[in-house]
Amino acid sequence: MKLPFRILAIAVVLTATLGILACGDDDNPAMPTTGNIAGTVTFQGTWPTTGQVQVSLFSSWPPTGPPDAFTNPITPGASYDYAFNGLDPASYPAVVVGWLDPNLPPGSEEILGMYWQFVDSVAVDGSGTPRGLPKAVVVAAGLTKGNVDMVADLDVAP
């Protein structure tokens, strides 16, 4: 009588162990749902004495509202490395370097440069008028779109 009980006990333990092992599929980490943009801004000209310079990301061009993301104000220097993290996967039509004029309404900015097809040149003329269209940046989940580099002309800001 002891032998059938032991066989039954072993069968129950094996069944329970196999059931627990079969449920281990949840050990995989979740797939990322957001992506990132990173690049460097190279500055030319003289830093403005008022207002703030920052990098902004827009989901429409021309912009129809506030930026989807923006950096903290940039401190004066020859270049600035920036990153936008946690972005929804999408095509973003414009990444720009802007000067926030303290005399204009909040959200208004003068474009000093933008990501465009000629990344090693300024995308605006001396008055801030774009010389072309910005180049869209495609963000994919789990990836960083790097080398979104720009040149900004600080002399556009008064």
CSV table of N, CA and C in Angstrom, one decimal:
chain,number,residue,atom,x,y,z
A,1,MET,N,0.8,-1.2,0.0
A,1,MET,CA,0.0,0.0,0.0
A,1,MET,C,0.9,1.3,0.0
A,2,LYS,N,2.1,1.1,0.6
A,2,LYS,CA,2.9,2.3,0.6
A,2,LYS,C,3.4,2.6,-0.8
A,3,LEU,N,3.7,1.7,-1.6
A,3,LEU,CA,4.2,1.9,-3.0
A,3,LEU,C,3.2,2.7,-3.8
A,4,PRO,N,1.9,2.4,-3.9
A,4,PRO,CA,1.0,3.2,-4.8
A,4,PRO,C,0.9,4.7,-4.2
A,5,PHE,N,1.0,4.9,-2.9
A,5,PHE,CA,0.9,6.2,-2.3
A,5,PHE,C,2.1,7.0,-2.7
A,6,ARG,N,3.3,6.4,-2.7
A,6,ARG,CA,4.5,7.1,-3.1
A,6,ARG,C,4.5,7.5,-4.6
A,7,ILE,N,4.0,6.6,-5.4
A,7,ILE,CA,3.9,6.9,-6.8
A,7,ILE,C,2.9,8.0,-7.1
A,8,LEU,N,1.8,8.0,-6.4
A,8,LEU,CA,0.8,9.1,-6.5
A,8,LEU,C,1.4,10.4,-6.0
A,9,ALA,N,2.2,10.4,-4.9
A,9,ALA,CA,2.8,11.6,-4.4
A,9,ALA,C,3.8,12.2,-5.3
A,10,ILE,N,4.6,11.3,-5.9
A,10,ILE,CA,5.6,11.7,-6.9
A,10,ILE,C,5.0,12.3,-8.1
A,11,ALA,N,3.9,11.7,-8.6
A,11,ALA,CA,3.1,12.2,-9.8
A,11,ALA,C,2.6,13.6,-9.5
A,12,VAL,N,2.1,13.8,-8.3
A,12,VAL,CA,1.5,15.1,-7.9
A,12,VAL,C,2.6,16.2,-7.9
A,13,VAL,N,3.8,15.8,-7.3
A,13,VAL,CA,4.9,16.8,-7.2
A,13,VAL,C,5.4,17.1,-8.6
A,14,LEU,N,5.6,16.1,-9.5
A,14,LEU,CA,6.0,16.3,-10.9
A,14,LEU,C,5.1,17.2,-11.6
A,15,THR,N,3.8,17.0,-11.5
A,15,THR,CA,2.8,17.8,-12.2
A,15,THR,C,2.8,19.2,-11.7
A,16,ALA,N,2.9,19.4,-10.4
A,16,ALA,CA,3.0,20.8,-9.9
A,16,ALA,C,4.3,21.5,-10.4
A,17,THR,N,5.4,20.8,-10.4
A,17,THR,CA,6.7,21.4,-10.9
A,17,THR,C,6.6,21.8,-12.3
A,18,LEU,N,6.0,20.9,-13.2
A,18,LEU,CA,5.9,21.2,-14.6
A,18,LEU,C,4.9,22.4,-14.8
A,19,GLY,N,3.9,22.5,-14.0
A,19,GLY,CA,3.0,23.6,-14.1
A,19,GLY,C,3.7,24.9,-13.8
A,20,ILE,N,4.5,24.9,-12.8
A,20,ILE,CA,5.2,26.1,-12.4
A,20,ILE,C,6.2,26.5,-13.4
A,21,LEU,N,6.9,25.6,-14.0
A,21,LEU,CA,7.9,25.9,-15.0
A,21,LEU,C,7.2,26.4,-16.3
A,22,ALA,N,6.1,25.9,-16.6
A,22,ALA,CA,5.4,26.3,-17.8
A,22,ALA,C,4.9,27.8,-17.7
A,23,CYS,N,4.8,28.3,-16.5
A,23,CYS,CA,4.3,29.7,-16.3
A,23,CYS,C,5.4,30.7,-16.3
A,24,GLY,N,6.6,30.3,-16.6
A,24,GLY,CA,7.8,31.2,-16.5
A,24,GLY,C,8.0,32.1,-17.7
A,25,ASP,N,7.0,32.2,-18.7
A,25,ASP,CA,7.2,33.0,-19.9
A,25,ASP,C,7.1,34.5,-19.6
A,26,ASP,N,6.7,34.9,-18.4
A,26,ASP,CA,6.6,36.3,-18.1
A,26,ASP,C,7.9,36.9,-17.6
A,27,ASP,N,9.0,36.1,-17.7
A,27,ASP,CA,10.2,36.6,-17.2
A,27,ASP,C,10.9,37.5,-18.2
A,28,ASN,N,10.4,37.6,-19.4
A,28,ASN,CA,11.0,38.5,-20.4
A,28,ASN,C,10.6,40.0,-20.1
A,29,PRO,N,11.6,40.9,-20.2
A,29,PRO,CA,11.3,42.3,-19.9
A,29,PRO,C,10.3,42.9,-21.0
A,30,ALA,N,9.6,43.9,-20.6
A,30,ALA,CA,8.6,44.5,-21.5
A,30,ALA,C,9.4,45.2,-22.7
A,31,MET,N,8.8,45.1,-23.8
A,31,MET,CA,9.4,45.8,-25.0
A,31,MET,C,9.3,47.3,-24.8
A,32,PRO,N,10.3,48.1,-25.2
A,32,PRO,CA,10.2,49.6,-25.0
A,32,PRO,C,9.1,50.1,-25.9
A,33,THR,N,8.4,51.2,-25.5
A,33,THR,CA,7.3,51.8,-26.2
A,33,THR,C,7.7,53.2,-26.7
A,34,THR,N,8.8,53.7,-26.3
A,34,THR,CA,9.2,55.1,-26.7
A,34,THR,C,10.6,55.1,-27.3
A,35,GLY,N,11.0,56.2,-27.9
A,35,GLY,CA,12.3,56.3,-28.5
A,35,GLY,C,12.9,57.7,-28.2
A,36,ASN,N,14.1,57.9,-28.7
A,36,ASN,CA,14.8,59.1,-28.3
A,36,ASN,C,15.4,59.8,-29.6
A,37,ILE,N,15.7,61.1,-29.4
A,37,ILE,CA,16.5,61.9,-30.4
A,37,ILE,C,17.7,62.5,-29.7
A,38,ALA,N,18.8,62.5,-30.3
A,38,ALA,CA,20.0,63.1,-29.8
A,38,ALA,C,20.8,63.8,-30.9
A,39,GLY,N,21.5,64.8,-30.5
A,39,GLY,CA,22.3,65.5,-31.4
A,39,GLY,C,23.2,66.6,-30.8
A,40,THR,N,23.9,67.4,-31.6
A,40,THR,CA,24.7,68.5,-31.1
A,40,THR,C,24.4,69.7,-31.9
A,41,VAL,N,24.3,70.8,-31.2
A,41,VAL,CA,24.2,72.1,-31.8
A,41,VAL,C,25.5,72.8,-31.8
A,42,THR,N,25.9,73.4,-32.9
A,42,THR,CA,27.2,74.2,-33.0
A,42,THR,C,26.7,75.6,-33.1
A,43,PHE,N,27.2,76.5,-32.3
A,43,PHE,CA,26.8,77.9,-32.3
A,43,PHE,C,27.9,78.7,-33.0
A,44,GLN,N,27.4,79.7,-33.7
A,44,GLN,CA,28.2,80.8,-34.3
A,44,GLN,C,27.6,82.1,-34.0
A,45,GLY,N,28.4,83.1,-33.9
A,45,GLY,CA,27.9,84.5,-33.5
A,45,GLY,C,28.0,84.8,-32.0
A,46,THR,N,27.3,85.8,-31.6
A,46,THR,CA,27.4,86.3,-30.2
A,46,THR,C,26.1,86.0,-29.5
A,47,TRP,N,26.3,85.5,-28.3
A,47,TRP,CA,25.2,85.1,-27.5
A,47,TRP,C,24.3,86.3,-27.1
A,48,PRO,N,23.0,86.2,-27.2
A,48,PRO,CA,22.1,87.3,-26.9
A,48,PRO,C,22.2,87.7,-25.4
A,49,THR,N,22.1,88.9,-25.1
A,49,THR,CA,22.2,89.4,-23.7
A,49,THR,C,20.9,89.2,-22.9
A,50,THR,N,19.8,89.0,-23.7
A,50,THR,CA,18.5,88.8,-23.0
A,50,THR,C,17.8,87.5,-23.6
A,51,GLY,N,16.8,87.0,-23.0
A,51,GLY,CA,16.1,85.9,-23.5
A,51,GLY,C,16.8,84.6,-23.3
A,52,GLN,N,16.3,83.5,-23.8
A,52,GLN,CA,16.9,82.2,-23.6
A,52,GLN,C,17.0,81.5,-25.0
A,53,VAL,N,18.0,80.7,-25.1
A,53,VAL,CA,18.2,79.8,-26.2
A,53,VAL,C,17.9,78.4,-25.8
A,54,GLN,N,17.1,77.7,-26.6
A,54,GLN,CA,16.8,76.3,-26.3
A,54,GLN,C,16.6,75.5,-27.6
A,55,VAL,N,16.6,74.2,-27.5
A,55,VAL,CA,16.2,73.3,-28.6
A,55,VAL,C,14.8,72.9,-28.4
A,56,SER,N,14.0,72.9,-29.5
A,56,SER,CA,12.6,72.5,-29.4
A,56,SER,C,12.2,71.5,-30.5
A,57,LEU,N,11.3,70.6,-30.2
A,57,LEU,CA,10.8,69.6,-31.1
A,57,LEU,C,9.4,69.8,-31.4
A,58,PHE,N,9.0,69.8,-32.7
A,58,PHE,CA,7.6,70.1,-33.1
A,58,PHE,C,7.0,68.9,-33.9
A,59,SER,N,5.7,68.7,-33.7
A,59,SER,CA,5.0,67.6,-34.4
A,59,SER,C,4.3,68.2,-35.6
A,60,SER,N,4.5,69.5,-35.9
A,60,SER,CA,3.9,70.1,-37.1
A,60,SER,C,4.9,71.2,-37.6
A,61,TRP,N,4.8,71.4,-38.9
A,61,TRP,CA,5.6,72.5,-39.4
A,61,TRP,C,4.8,73.2,-40.5
A,62,PRO,N,4.6,74.5,-40.5
A,62,PRO,CA,5.1,75.4,-39.4
A,62,PRO,C,4.4,75.0,-38.1
A,63,PRO,N,5.0,75.4,-37.0
A,63,PRO,CA,4.4,75.0,-35.7
A,63,PRO,C,3.0,75.7,-35.5
A,64,THR,N,2.1,75.0,-34.9
A,64,THR,CA,0.8,75.5,-34.7
A,64,THR,C,0.5,75.6,-33.2
A,65,GLY,N,1.5,75.4,-32.4
A,65,GLY,CA,1.3,75.5,-31.0
A,65,GLY,C,2.6,75.3,-30.3
A,66,PRO,N,2.6,75.1,-29.0
A,66,PRO,CA,3.9,74.9,-28.2
A,66,PRO,C,4.6,73.7,-28.7
A,67,PRO,N,5.9,73.6,-28.4
A,67,PRO,CA,6.7,72.4,-28.8
A,67,PRO,C,6.2,71.2,-28.1
A,68,ASP,N,6.5,70.0,-28.7
A,68,ASP,CA,6.2,68.8,-28.1
A,68,ASP,C,7.2,68.4,-27.0
A,69,ALA,N,8.4,69.0,-27.2
A,69,ALA,CA,9.5,68.8,-26.2
A,69,ALA,C,10.5,69.9,-26.4
A,70,PHE,N,11.2,70.3,-25.3
A,70,PHE,CA,12.2,71.3,-25.4
A,70,PHE,C,13.2,71.1,-24.3
A,71,THR,N,14.4,71.7,-24.5
A,71,THR,CA,15.5,71.6,-23.5
A,71,THR,C,15.3,72.7,-22.5
A,72,ASN,N,16.1,72.6,-21.4
A,72,ASN,CA,16.3,73.7,-20.5
A,72,ASN,C,17.0,74.8,-21.3
A,73,PRO,N,17.0,76.0,-20.8
A,73,PRO,CA,17.8,77.1,-21.4
A,73,PRO,C,19.3,76.6,-21.5
A,74,ILE,N,19.9,76.9,-22.6
A,74,ILE,CA,21.2,76.6,-22.9
A,74,ILE,C,22.2,77.7,-22.4
A,75,THR,N,23.2,77.3,-21.7
A,75,THR,CA,24.2,78.2,-21.2
A,75,THR,C,25.2,78.5,-22.4
A,76,PRO,N,25.7,79.7,-22.4
A,76,PRO,CA,26.6,80.1,-23.5
A,76,PRO,C,27.8,79.1,-23.7
A,77,GLY,N,28.1,78.8,-24.9
A,77,GLY,CA,29.2,77.9,-25.2
A,77,GLY,C,29.3,77.7,-26.7
A,78,ALA,N,30.3,77.0,-27.2
A,78,ALA,CA,30.5,76.8,-28.6
A,78,ALA,C,29.6,75.7,-29.1
A,79,SER,N,29.2,74.8,-28.3
A,79,SER,CA,28.3,73.7,-28.8
A,79,SER,C,27.5,73.2,-27.6
A,80,TYR,N,26.5,72.4,-27.9
A,80,TYR,CA,25.6,71.9,-26.9
A,80,TYR,C,25.1,70.5,-27.3
A,81,ASP,N,25.2,69.5,-26.5
A,81,ASP,CA,24.7,68.2,-26.8
A,81,ASP,C,23.3,68.1,-26.1
A,82,TYR,N,22.3,67.7,-26.9
A,82,TYR,CA,21.0,67.6,-26.4
A,82,TYR,C,20.4,66.2,-26.6
A,83,ALA,N,19.3,65.9,-25.9
A,83,ALA,CA,18.6,64.7,-26.1
A,83,ALA,C,17.1,64.9,-25.7
A,84,PHE,N,16.2,64.3,-26.5
A,84,PHE,CA,14.8,64.2,-26.1
A,84,PHE,C,14.6,62.7,-25.9
A,85,ASN,N,14.2,62.3,-24.7
A,85,ASN,CA,14.0,60.9,-24.3
A,85,ASN,C,12.5,60.7,-24.1
A,86,GLY,N,12.1,59.4,-24.2
A,86,GLY,CA,10.7,59.1,-23.9
A,86,GLY,C,9.7,59.6,-24.9
A,87,LEU,N,10.1,59.7,-26.2
A,87,LEU,CA,9.2,60.2,-27.2
A,87,LEU,C,8.3,59.1,-27.8
A,88,ASP,N,7.1,59.4,-28.1
A,88,ASP,CA,6.2,58.5,-28.8
A,88,ASP,C,6.8,58.2,-30.2
A,89,PRO,N,6.7,57.0,-30.7
A,89,PRO,CA,7.2,56.7,-32.0
A,89,PRO,C,6.3,57.5,-33.0
A,90,ALA,N,7.0,58.3,-33.9
A,90,ALA,CA,6.3,59.1,-34.9
A,90,ALA,C,7.4,59.8,-35.7
A,91,SER,N,6.9,60.5,-36.7
A,91,SER,CA,7.8,61.3,-37.5
A,91,SER,C,7.6,62.8,-37.0
A,92,TYR,N,8.6,63.4,-36.6
A,92,TYR,CA,8.6,64.7,-36.1
A,92,TYR,C,9.2,65.7,-37.1
A,93,PRO,N,8.4,66.6,-37.7
A,93,PRO,CA,8.8,67.4,-38.8
A,93,PRO,C,9.8,68.4,-38.5
A,94,ALA,N,10.0,68.8,-37.3
A,94,ALA,CA,11.0,69.9,-37.0
A,94,ALA,C,11.7,69.8,-35.7
A,95,VAL,N,13.0,69.9,-35.7
A,95,VAL,CA,13.8,70.2,-34.5
A,95,VAL,C,14.5,71.5,-34.8
A,96,VAL,N,14.3,72.5,-33.9
A,96,VAL,CA,14.9,73.8,-34.1
A,96,VAL,C,15.6,74.3,-32.9
A,97,VAL,N,16.5,75.2,-33.2
A,97,VAL,CA,17.2,76.0,-32.1
A,97,VAL,C,16.5,77.3,-32.1
A,98,GLY,N,16.0,77.7,-31.0
A,98,GLY,CA,15.2,79.0,-30.9
A,98,GLY,C,15.7,79.9,-29.8
A,99,TRP,N,15.4,81.2,-30.0
A,99,TRP,CA,15.7,82.2,-29.0
A,99,TRP,C,14.3,82.7,-28.6
A,100,LEU,N,14.1,82.6,-27.2
A,100,LEU,CA,12.9,83.1,-26.7
A,100,LEU,C,13.0,84.6,-26.3
A,101,ASP,N,12.4,85.4,-27.1
A,101,ASP,CA,12.5,86.9,-26.8
A,101,ASP,C,11.6,87.2,-25.6
A,102,PRO,N,12.1,87.8,-24.6
A,102,PRO,CA,11.3,88.1,-23.4
A,102,PRO,C,10.3,89.2,-23.7
A,103,ASN,N,10.3,89.9,-24.8
A,103,ASN,CA,9.3,90.9,-25.2
A,103,ASN,C,8.1,90.3,-26.0
A,104,LEU,N,8.2,89.0,-26.4
A,104,LEU,CA,7.2,88.4,-27.1
A,104,LEU,C,6.3,87.5,-26.2
A,105,PRO,N,5.1,87.2,-26.7
A,105,PRO,CA,4.3,86.3,-25.8
A,105,PRO,C,5.0,85.0,-25.6
A,106,PRO,N,4.6,84.3,-24.4
A,106,PRO,CA,5.2,83.0,-24.2
A,106,PRO,C,5.0,82.0,-25.3
A,107,GLY,N,5.9,81.2,-25.7
A,107,GLY,CA,5.8,80.3,-26.8
A,107,GLY,C,6.3,80.8,-28.1
A,108,SER,N,6.6,82.1,-28.2
A,108,SER,CA,7.1,82.7,-29.4
A,108,SER,C,8.6,82.6,-29.4
A,109,GLU,N,9.2,82.2,-30.5
A,109,GLU,CA,10.6,82.1,-30.5
A,109,GLU,C,11.1,82.4,-31.9
A,110,GLU,N,12.3,83.0,-32.0
A,110,GLU,CA,13.0,83.3,-33.2
A,110,GLU,C,13.9,82.1,-33.5
A,111,ILE,N,13.8,81.6,-34.8
A,111,ILE,CA,14.6,80.4,-35.1
A,111,ILE,C,16.0,80.8,-35.5
A,112,LEU,N,16.9,80.2,-34.8
A,112,LEU,CA,18.4,80.4,-35.0
A,112,LEU,C,19.0,79.4,-35.8
A,113,GLY,N,18.4,78.2,-35.9
A,113,GLY,CA,18.9,77.1,-36.7
A,113,GLY,C,17.9,76.0,-36.6
A,114,MET,N,18.0,75.0,-37.5
A,114,MET,CA,17.1,73.8,-37.5
A,114,MET,C,17.8,72.6,-38.1
A,115,TYR,N,17.3,71.5,-37.8
A,115,TYR,CA,17.8,70.2,-38.5
A,115,TYR,C,17.3,70.2,-39.9
A,116,TRP,N,18.2,70.2,-40.9
A,116,TRP,CA,17.8,70.2,-42.3
A,116,TRP,C,18.8,69.4,-43.1
A,117,GLN,N,18.6,69.4,-44.4
A,117,GLN,CA,19.4,68.5,-45.3
A,117,GLN,C,20.9,68.9,-45.2
A,118,PHE,N,21.2,70.1,-44.9
A,118,PHE,CA,22.7,70.5,-44.9
A,118,PHE,C,23.1,70.7,-43.4
A,119,VAL,N,23.3,69.7,-42.7
A,119,VAL,CA,23.5,69.7,-41.3
A,119,VAL,C,24.8,70.5,-40.9
A,120,ASP,N,25.7,70.8,-41.8
A,120,ASP,CA,26.9,71.5,-41.4
A,120,ASP,C,26.8,73.0,-41.7
A,121,SER,N,25.6,73.5,-42.0
A,121,SER,CA,25.4,74.9,-42.3
A,121,SER,C,24.1,75.4,-41.6
A,122,VAL,N,24.1,76.8,-41.5
A,122,VAL,CA,23.0,77.4,-40.9
A,122,VAL,C,21.7,77.4,-41.8
A,123,ALA,N,20.6,77.0,-41.2
A,123,ALA,CA,19.4,76.8,-42.0
A,123,ALA,C,18.6,78.1,-42.1
A,124,VAL,N,19.0,79.2,-41.5
A,124,VAL,CA,18.3,80.5,-41.6
A,124,VAL,C,19.3,81.6,-42.0
A,125,ASP,N,18.7,82.6,-42.7
A,125,ASP,CA,19.5,83.7,-43.1
A,125,ASP,C,19.7,84.7,-41.9
A,126,GLY,N,20.4,85.8,-42.1
A,126,GLY,CA,20.6,86.7,-41.0
A,126,GLY,C,19.4,87.3,-40.3
A,127,SER,N,18.3,87.2,-41.0
A,127,SER,CA,17.0,87.8,-40.4
A,127,SER,C,16.2,86.7,-39.7
A,128,GLY,N,16.7,85.4,-39.8
A,128,GLY,CA,15.9,84.3,-39.2
A,128,GLY,C,15.0,83.6,-40.1
A,129,THR,N,15.0,84.0,-41.4
A,129,THR,CA,14.1,83.4,-42.4
A,129,THR,C,14.7,82.0,-42.8
A,130,PRO,N,14.0,81.0,-42.7
A,130,PRO,CA,14.5,79.7,-43.1
A,130,PRO,C,14.9,79.6,-44.6
A,131,ARG,N,16.0,79.0,-44.9
A,131,ARG,CA,16.6,78.8,-46.2
A,131,ARG,C,16.0,77.6,-46.9
A,132,GLY,N,15.3,76.8,-46.2
A,132,GLY,CA,14.7,75.6,-46.7
A,132,GLY,C,13.7,75.0,-45.7
A,133,LEU,N,13.4,73.8,-45.8
A,133,LEU,CA,12.5,73.2,-44.9
A,133,LEU,C,13.2,72.3,-43.9
A,134,PRO,N,12.7,72.2,-42.7
A,134,PRO,CA,13.4,71.3,-41.8
A,134,PRO,C,13.3,69.8,-42.3
A,135,LYS,N,14.2,69.0,-41.8
A,135,LYS,CA,14.2,67.6,-42.2
A,135,LYS,C,13.5,66.8,-41.0
A,136,ALA,N,12.5,66.0,-41.4
A,136,ALA,CA,11.8,65.3,-40.4
A,136,ALA,C,12.7,64.2,-39.7
A,137,VAL,N,12.4,64.0,-38.4
A,137,VAL,CA,13.1,62.9,-37.7
A,137,VAL,C,12.1,61.9,-37.3
A,138,VAL,N,12.4,60.6,-37.7
A,138,VAL,CA,11.6,59.5,-37.4
A,138,VAL,C,12.1,58.8,-36.1
A,139,VAL,N,11.2,58.7,-35.1
A,139,VAL,CA,11.5,58.1,-33.8
A,139,VAL,C,10.8,56.7,-33.8
A,140,ALA,N,11.6,55.7,-33.5
A,140,ALA,CA,11.2,54.3,-33.4
A,140,ALA,C,11.3,53.8,-32.0
A,141,ALA,N,10.4,53.0,-31.5
A,141,ALA,CA,10.4,52.5,-30.2
A,141,ALA,C,11.7,51.7,-29.9
A,142,GLY,N,12.3,52.1,-28.7
A,142,GLY,CA,13.4,51.3,-28.3
A,142,GLY,C,14.7,51.8,-28.9
A,143,LEU,N,14.7,52.8,-29.8
A,143,LEU,CA,15.9,53.3,-30.5
A,143,LEU,C,16.1,54.7,-30.3
A,144,THR,N,17.4,55.1,-30.4
A,144,THR,CA,17.8,56.6,-30.4
A,144,THR,C,18.2,57.0,-31.8
A,145,LYS,N,17.5,58.0,-32.3
A,145,LYS,CA,17.9,58.6,-33.6
A,145,LYS,C,19.0,59.6,-33.3
A,146,GLY,N,20.2,59.3,-33.5
A,146,GLY,CA,21.3,60.1,-33.2
A,146,GLY,C,21.8,61.0,-34.4
A,147,ASN,N,22.8,61.8,-34.1
A,147,ASN,CA,23.3,62.7,-35.1
A,147,ASN,C,22.3,63.7,-35.7
A,148,VAL,N,21.4,64.1,-34.9
A,148,VAL,CA,20.4,65.1,-35.3
A,148,VAL,C,21.1,66.5,-35.0
A,149,ASP,N,22.1,66.8,-35.8
A,149,ASP,CA,23.0,67.9,-35.5
A,149,ASP,C,22.5,69.2,-36.2
A,150,MET,N,22.8,70.3,-35.6
A,150,MET,CA,22.4,71.6,-36.2
A,150,MET,C,23.5,72.7,-36.0
A,151,VAL,N,23.4,73.7,-36.8
A,151,VAL,CA,24.3,74.9,-36.7
A,151,VAL,C,23.3,76.0,-36.4
A,152,ALA,N,23.6,76.8,-35.4
A,152,ALA,CA,22.7,77.9,-35.0
A,152,ALA,C,23.4,79.3,-35.1
A,153,ASP,N,22.8,80.3,-35.7
A,153,ASP,CA,23.4,81.6,-35.8
A,153,ASP,C,22.8,82.5,-34.7
A,154,LEU,N,23.6,82.7,-33.7
A,154,LEU,CA,23.1,83.5,-32.5
A,154,LEU,C,22.9,85.0,-32.9
A,155,ASP,N,23.5,85.5,-34.0
A,155,ASP,CA,23.4,86.9,-34.4
A,155,ASP,C,22.0,87.2,-34.9
A,156,VAL,N,21.2,86.2,-35.2
A,156,VAL,CA,19.8,86.4,-35.6
A,156,VAL,C,19.0,87.0,-34.4
A,157,ALA,N,19.4,86.7,-33.2
A,157,ALA,CA,18.7,87.3,-32.0
A,157,ALA,C,19.3,88.6,-31.8
A,158,PRO,N,18.4,89.6,-31.6
A,158,PRO,CA,18.9,91.0,-31.4
A,158,PRO,C,19.7,91.1,-30.1
